[in-house]
Amino acid sequence: MFKTLPGFREFYPEDVAKRDYIFKVWRDTARAFAFCEFDPPVLEQLDLFTEKSGEEIKSQLFEFTDKGGRAVSLRPEMTPSLARMVGAKANSMRRPVKWFCMGENYRYERQQKGRLRAFYQFNADILGEESLRADAEIIGLLVGILKAFGLTRDEFKVRLGDRTLWVLFLENAGVKDEFIMPVLSVVDKIERVSPEAFLEMLSGALEGSGIKADALAGKIREFISLKDLESIRAAFDGGMVPADRIDARLSDWRELFATLSDMGAADFVKPDLGIVRGLAYYTGFVFEAFQTVGSGRALAGGGRYDNLVKKLGYPDMPAVGFGMGDVTVSDLLELVGKGKSLDNSPDVCVLIADESLRGDALRAIYALRAEGIRVDYQFKGAGLGKQFKYADSIGARLAVIFAPDEFSRGCVGIKNLKSGVSDEAKLDSLCAAVKAAL
Ligand code: HAM
C-alpha cells in the first residue's frame, strides 16, 4: 500500500470543488482590482531562493540536483520569480505593474495544523510604484478578498507593522547597521519562543556590537506593546535619531490609514509592531492577516520590498505585495460555517427510454455540450425509473427524456427535477428550450 507523503494532500472531486471556490474568490477579486494573472515556473534555480529569501526559507527548501547537474529547488514562494519576470522586462513595461498568481508552493516544514509541505498560495503585487497608495491598494485587496469570502471584523484582522520604524528604533538605541537585520529576524520570533530563548537569540545577534542584550530586550518588548502613534513617537524621545525622520515616518502612517479609511478597510487594520515578517527582503510596511477566532493562525502576509528587483540585477523597481495560503483560509471558512464548493453537478441528465433512440440522444447530448451545457447520461440501458434515480443522485437540474411516442412527433420530454414540472420540447430547438428551462 502506498501513502501520500507527509504534508502533501490528495484532492478528491469534492475537495477540488472546495478548493476551486477559494480560487474563484481569489481570481474574481484580483480581477475586480484590475490585477493581471501571471504564472511562474514550479522549479527554479536554487540560488534564486537561497540568496534573497532568508535563513528560514533556506532551511525549508525541497532542493535537489537535476539530471543535468543543476542545483534546483521547488518554489517555496512566488516573490523571487515575480521579481525576475518583471525585472527582465522592467524597461519596457507600463508602470505600475499589478499582477497576481495562484499556484502550489513547497516548503519542507515541520508539519502542523495549518502548515503543510505543499500548499496553494495566492499572490498579488504592485511593482514600480513607491507611493503609499500602492501599499494601501494591496492591503485594500487583502481585506477585499477576506470580505468576499463572507468573513467579518469579528473573524479576522490585519496587523500592520513597519520595518522602517524598527530600523529607526534600533538606530535610536545605538544598534549599528550591520546588526539591524539579524536583530529584526530575532524580533520576528518573539511571539513564538520563551523569554529566555529570545534573550539568548538576541545575544547571538548582537555579538560584537557592544550592546547589552537584556537592556535592549526590555526596550524591544516595550516598543512592541505600543499601539498608537503618540506613544510610538514618545518612545523615541532622547535617542540618537533626529526627530524629523521619525515624524516623517509617522506622517506616512497617518496617510496610509487615511487612504485605508477611504477604501473602507481601516477598521480591519491595527497598528502592531510585533509584525516584522520572517522573509529577508522586506523594507517598509509589513502586515499579516490573522483569524481572530479559533486557533488565531496567519491567513496571509506581505509588505513592501523595494530592493529585491535591483538585488537580482535588474533596474530599480519598488514593490509591495502579499501571499495568502489556502490551508488556513479553508480551515477558517469551515470553522465559521462559510465554506462553499463550486457546483460539480450537471445541468442536464438525458434519459433514454428505448435503446433504438441512443444514437439520436447522443447527437442531442453532444449538441448541448457544444453550447457549454453540462450534460450526463447513463452508459447502461435501464428502465426510466432507474434513470430518474440516477439523474437525482448526480444532482442534475433537468431531465431530457427520449421516448418513442414523443420522438415520433419530433419532440422530447423535459422535466425540471427540482420543481417536478414536466413539459415537451421540439428536438430541433432543444438547445434553446434547455437554456430557457435552466
Ligand atoms: P509567507 O508569510 O511566507 O509570505 O506566506 C504567506 C502565506 O502563505 C502565509 O500567511 C500562509 O497563509 C501561507 N503559507 C506559508 N507557508 C505555508 C505552509 N507551509 N503551509 C500552508 N500555508 C502556508 C510569502 O510567501 C511572501 N512571498 C508573500 C509576499 C508576496 N510578499 C510580497 N509579495
PDB file of N, CA, C and O in Angstrom, residues 174-205:
ATOM      1  N   GLY A 174      21.104  52.875  19.358  1.00  0.00           N
ATOM      2  CA  GLY A 174      22.556  52.760  19.165  1.00  0.00           C
ATOM      3  C   GLY A 174      23.008  51.486  18.444  1.00  0.00           C
ATOM      4  O   GLY A 174      24.197  51.187  18.386  1.00  0.00           O
ATOM      5  N   VAL A 175      22.061  50.712  17.874  1.00  0.00           N
ATOM      6  CA  VAL A 175      22.443  49.474  17.161  1.00  0.00           C
ATOM      7  C   VAL A 175      22.978  49.857  15.776  1.00  0.00           C
ATOM      8  O   VAL A 175      22.317  50.577  15.028  1.00  0.00           O
ATOM      9  N   LYS A 176      24.182  49.385  15.459  1.00  0.00           N
ATOM     10  CA  LYS A 176      24.795  49.744  14.167  1.00  0.00           C
ATOM     11  C   LYS A 176      24.148  48.953  13.025  1.00  0.00           C
ATOM     12  O   LYS A 176      23.644  47.848  13.226  1.00  0.00           O
ATOM     13  N   ASP A 177      24.256  49.547  11.820  1.00  0.00           N
ATOM     14  CA  ASP A 177      23.650  48.994  10.599  1.00  0.00           C
ATOM     15  C   ASP A 177      23.716  47.478  10.437  1.00  0.00           C
ATOM     16  O   ASP A 177      22.692  46.823  10.220  1.00  0.00           O
ATOM     17  N   GLU A 178      24.955  46.941  10.570  1.00  0.00           N
ATOM     18  CA  GLU A 178      25.128  45.516  10.236  1.00  0.00           C
ATOM     19  C   GLU A 178      24.440  44.582  11.233  1.00  0.00           C
ATOM     20  O   GLU A 178      24.277  43.393  10.963  1.00  0.00           O
ATOM     21  N   PHE A 179      24.031  45.116  12.388  1.00  0.00           N
ATOM     22  CA  PHE A 179      23.363  44.260  13.379  1.00  0.00           C
ATOM     23  C   PHE A 179      21.836  44.358  13.287  1.00  0.00           C
ATOM     24  O   PHE A 179      21.124  43.592  13.922  1.00  0.00           O
ATOM     25  N   ILE A 180      21.355  45.317  12.477  1.00  0.00           N
ATOM     26  CA  ILE A 180      19.908  45.573  12.474  1.00  0.00           C
ATOM     27  C   ILE A 180      19.103  44.398  11.912  1.00  0.00           C
ATOM     28  O   ILE A 180      18.149  43.924  12.540  1.00  0.00           O
ATOM     29  N   MET A 181      19.501  43.860  10.753  1.00  0.00           N
ATOM     30  CA  MET A 181      18.732  42.748  10.170  1.00  0.00           C
ATOM     31  C   MET A 181      18.766  41.499  11.058  1.00  0.00           C
ATOM     32  O   MET A 181      17.725  40.873  11.290  1.00  0.00           O
ATOM     33  N   PRO A 182      19.972  41.110  11.577  1.00  0.00           N
ATOM     34  CA  PRO A 182      19.969  39.953  12.494  1.00  0.00           C
ATOM     35  C   PRO A 182      19.059  40.164  13.711  1.00  0.00           C
ATOM     36  O   PRO A 182      18.334  39.254  14.130  1.00  0.00           O
ATOM     37  N   VAL A 183      19.042  41.393  14.253  1.00  0.00           N
ATOM     38  CA  VAL A 183      18.171  41.648  15.409  1.00  0.00           C
ATOM     39  C   VAL A 183      16.710  41.537  14.984  1.00  0.00           C
ATOM     40  O   VAL A 183      15.889  40.919  15.671  1.00  0.00           O
ATOM     41  N   LEU A 184      16.372  42.083  13.806  1.00  0.00           N
ATOM     42  CA  LEU A 184      14.971  42.027  13.358  1.00  0.00           C
ATOM     43  C   LEU A 184      14.501  40.589  13.147  1.00  0.00           C
ATOM     44  O   LEU A 184      13.352  40.258  13.438  1.00  0.00           O
ATOM     45  N   SER A 185      15.405  39.730  12.656  1.00  0.00           N
ATOM     46  CA  SER A 185      14.940  38.352  12.438  1.00  0.00           C
ATOM     47  C   SER A 185      14.704  37.650  13.782  1.00  0.00           C
ATOM     48  O   SER A 185      13.882  36.728  13.864  1.00  0.00           O
ATOM     49  N   VAL A 186      15.373  38.104  14.847  1.00  0.00           N
ATOM     50  CA  VAL A 186      15.075  37.570  16.185  1.00  0.00           C
ATOM     51  C   VAL A 186      13.744  38.157  16.690  1.00  0.00           C
ATOM     52  O   VAL A 186      12.901  37.441  17.245  1.00  0.00           O
ATOM     53  N   VAL A 187      13.541  39.450  16.461  1.00  0.00           N
ATOM     54  CA  VAL A 187      12.281  40.093  16.893  1.00  0.00           C
ATOM     55  C   VAL A 187      11.092  39.378  16.242  1.00  0.00           C
ATOM     56  O   VAL A 187      10.048  39.177  16.863  1.00  0.00           O
ATOM     57  N   ASP A 188      11.271  38.948  14.977  1.00  0.00           N
ATOM     58  CA  ASP A 188      10.198  38.238  14.270  1.00  0.00           C
ATOM     59  C   ASP A 188       9.736  37.002  15.041  1.00  0.00           C
ATOM     60  O   ASP A 188       8.583  36.599  14.942  1.00  0.00           O
ATOM     61  N   LYS A 189      10.632  36.404  15.838  1.00  0.00           N
ATOM     62  CA  LYS A 189      10.285  35.144  16.527  1.00  0.00           C
ATOM     63  C   LYS A 189       9.774  35.364  17.942  1.00  0.00           C
ATOM     64  O   LYS A 189       9.392  34.409  18.617  1.00  0.00           O
ATOM     65  N   ILE A 190       9.719  36.613  18.376  1.00  0.00           N
ATOM     66  CA  ILE A 190       9.450  36.896  19.799  1.00  0.00           C
ATOM     67  C   ILE A 190       8.154  36.252  20.307  1.00  0.00           C
ATOM     68  O   ILE A 190       8.079  35.796  21.446  1.00  0.00           O
ATOM     69  N   GLU A 191       7.128  36.189  19.432  1.00  0.00           N
ATOM     70  CA  GLU A 191       5.844  35.641  19.895  1.00  0.00           C
ATOM     71  C   GLU A 191       5.857  34.115  19.963  1.00  0.00           C
ATOM     72  O   GLU A 191       4.974  33.510  20.546  1.00  0.00           O
ATOM     73  N   ARG A 192       6.864  33.501  19.337  1.00  0.00           N
ATOM     74  CA  ARG A 192       6.853  32.037  19.241  1.00  0.00           C
ATOM     75  C   ARG A 192       7.843  31.354  20.177  1.00  0.00           C
ATOM     76  O   ARG A 192       7.879  30.132  20.224  1.00  0.00           O
ATOM     77  N   VAL A 193       8.695  32.117  20.874  1.00  0.00           N
ATOM     78  CA  VAL A 193       9.700  31.477  21.740  1.00  0.00           C
ATOM     79  C   VAL A 193       9.583  32.006  23.171  1.00  0.00           C
ATOM     80  O   VAL A 193       8.969  33.056  23.413  1.00  0.00           O
ATOM     81  N   SER A 194      10.218  31.280  24.122  1.00  0.00           N
ATOM     82  CA  SER A 194      10.168  31.712  25.527  1.00  0.00           C
ATOM     83  C   SER A 194      11.047  32.966  25.702  1.00  0.00           C
ATOM     84  O   SER A 194      11.941  33.206  24.883  1.00  0.00           O
ATOM     85  N   PRO A 195      10.795  33.745  26.767  1.00  0.00           N
ATOM     86  CA  PRO A 195      11.635  34.937  27.012  1.00  0.00           C
ATOM     87  C   PRO A 195      13.127  34.581  27.090  1.00  0.00           C
ATOM     88  O   PRO A 195      13.969  35.320  26.597  1.00  0.00           O
ATOM     89  N   GLU A 196      13.446  33.415  27.689  1.00  0.00           N
ATOM     90  CA  GLU A 196      14.857  33.008  27.826  1.00  0.00           C
ATOM     91  C   GLU A 196      15.458  32.749  26.451  1.00  0.00           C
ATOM     92  O   GLU A 196      16.563  33.188  26.148  1.00  0.00           O
ATOM     93  N   ALA A 197      14.716  32.011  25.613  1.00  0.00           N
ATOM     94  CA  ALA A 197      15.232  31.691  24.273  1.00  0.00           C
ATOM     95  C   ALA A 197      15.388  32.976  23.461  1.00  0.00           C
ATOM     96  O   ALA A 197      16.362  33.140  22.714  1.00  0.00           O
ATOM     97  N   PHE A 198      14.446  33.913  23.647  1.00  0.00           N
ATOM     98  CA  PHE A 198      14.526  35.187  22.922  1.00  0.00           C
ATOM     99  C   PHE A 198      15.816  35.932  23.299  1.00  0.00           C
ATOM    100  O   PHE A 198      16.560  36.405  22.436  1.00  0.00           O
ATOM    101  N   LEU A 199      16.073  35.961  24.620  1.00  0.00           N
ATOM    102  CA  LEU A 199      17.265  36.680  25.096  1.00  0.00           C
ATOM    103  C   LEU A 199      18.543  36.044  24.544  1.00  0.00           C
ATOM    104  O   LEU A 199      19.469  36.740  24.124  1.00  0.00           O
ATOM    105  N   GLU A 200      18.538  34.731  24.505  1.00  0.00           N
ATOM    106  CA  GLU A 200      19.725  34.028  24.016  1.00  0.00           C
ATOM    107  C   GLU A 200      19.945  34.330  22.523  1.00  0.00           C
ATOM    108  O   GLU A 200      21.061  34.602  22.083  1.00  0.00           O
ATOM    109  N   MET A 201      18.839  34.298  21.756  1.00  0.00           N
ATOM    110  CA  MET A 201      18.956  34.583  20.319  1.00  0.00           C
ATOM    111  C   MET A 201      19.383  36.029  20.085  1.00  0.00           C
ATOM    112  O   MET A 201      20.183  36.331  19.192  1.00  0.00           O
ATOM    113  N   LEU A 202      18.861  36.921  20.929  1.00  0.00           N
ATOM    114  CA  LEU A 202      19.207  38.342  20.774  1.00  0.00           C
ATOM    115  C   LEU A 202      20.690  38.557  21.091  1.00  0.00           C
ATOM    116  O   LEU A 202      21.381  39.300  20.384  1.00  0.00           O
ATOM    117  N   SER A 203      21.183  37.874  22.138  1.00  0.00           N
ATOM    118  CA  SER A 203      22.608  37.992  22.472  1.00  0.00           C
ATOM    119  C   SER A 203      23.449  37.559  21.288  1.00  0.00           C
ATOM    120  O   SER A 203      24.450  38.198  20.954  1.00  0.00           O
ATOM    121  N   GLY A 204      23.024  36.453  20.636  1.00  0.00           N
ATOM    122  CA  GLY A 204      23.758  35.948  19.466  1.00  0.00           C
ATOM    123  C   GLY A 204      23.793  36.999  18.356  1.00  0.00           C
ATOM    124  O   GLY A 204      24.839  37.271  17.767  1.00  0.00           O
ATOM    125  N   ALA A 205      22.614  37.621  18.103  1.00  0.00           N
ATOM    126  CA  ALA A 205      22.532  38.605  17.005  1.00  0.00           C
ATOM    127  C   ALA A 205      23.353  39.853  17.314  1.00  0.00           C
ATOM    128  O   ALA A 205      23.814  40.544  16.402  1.00  0.00           O
TER     129      ALA A 205
END
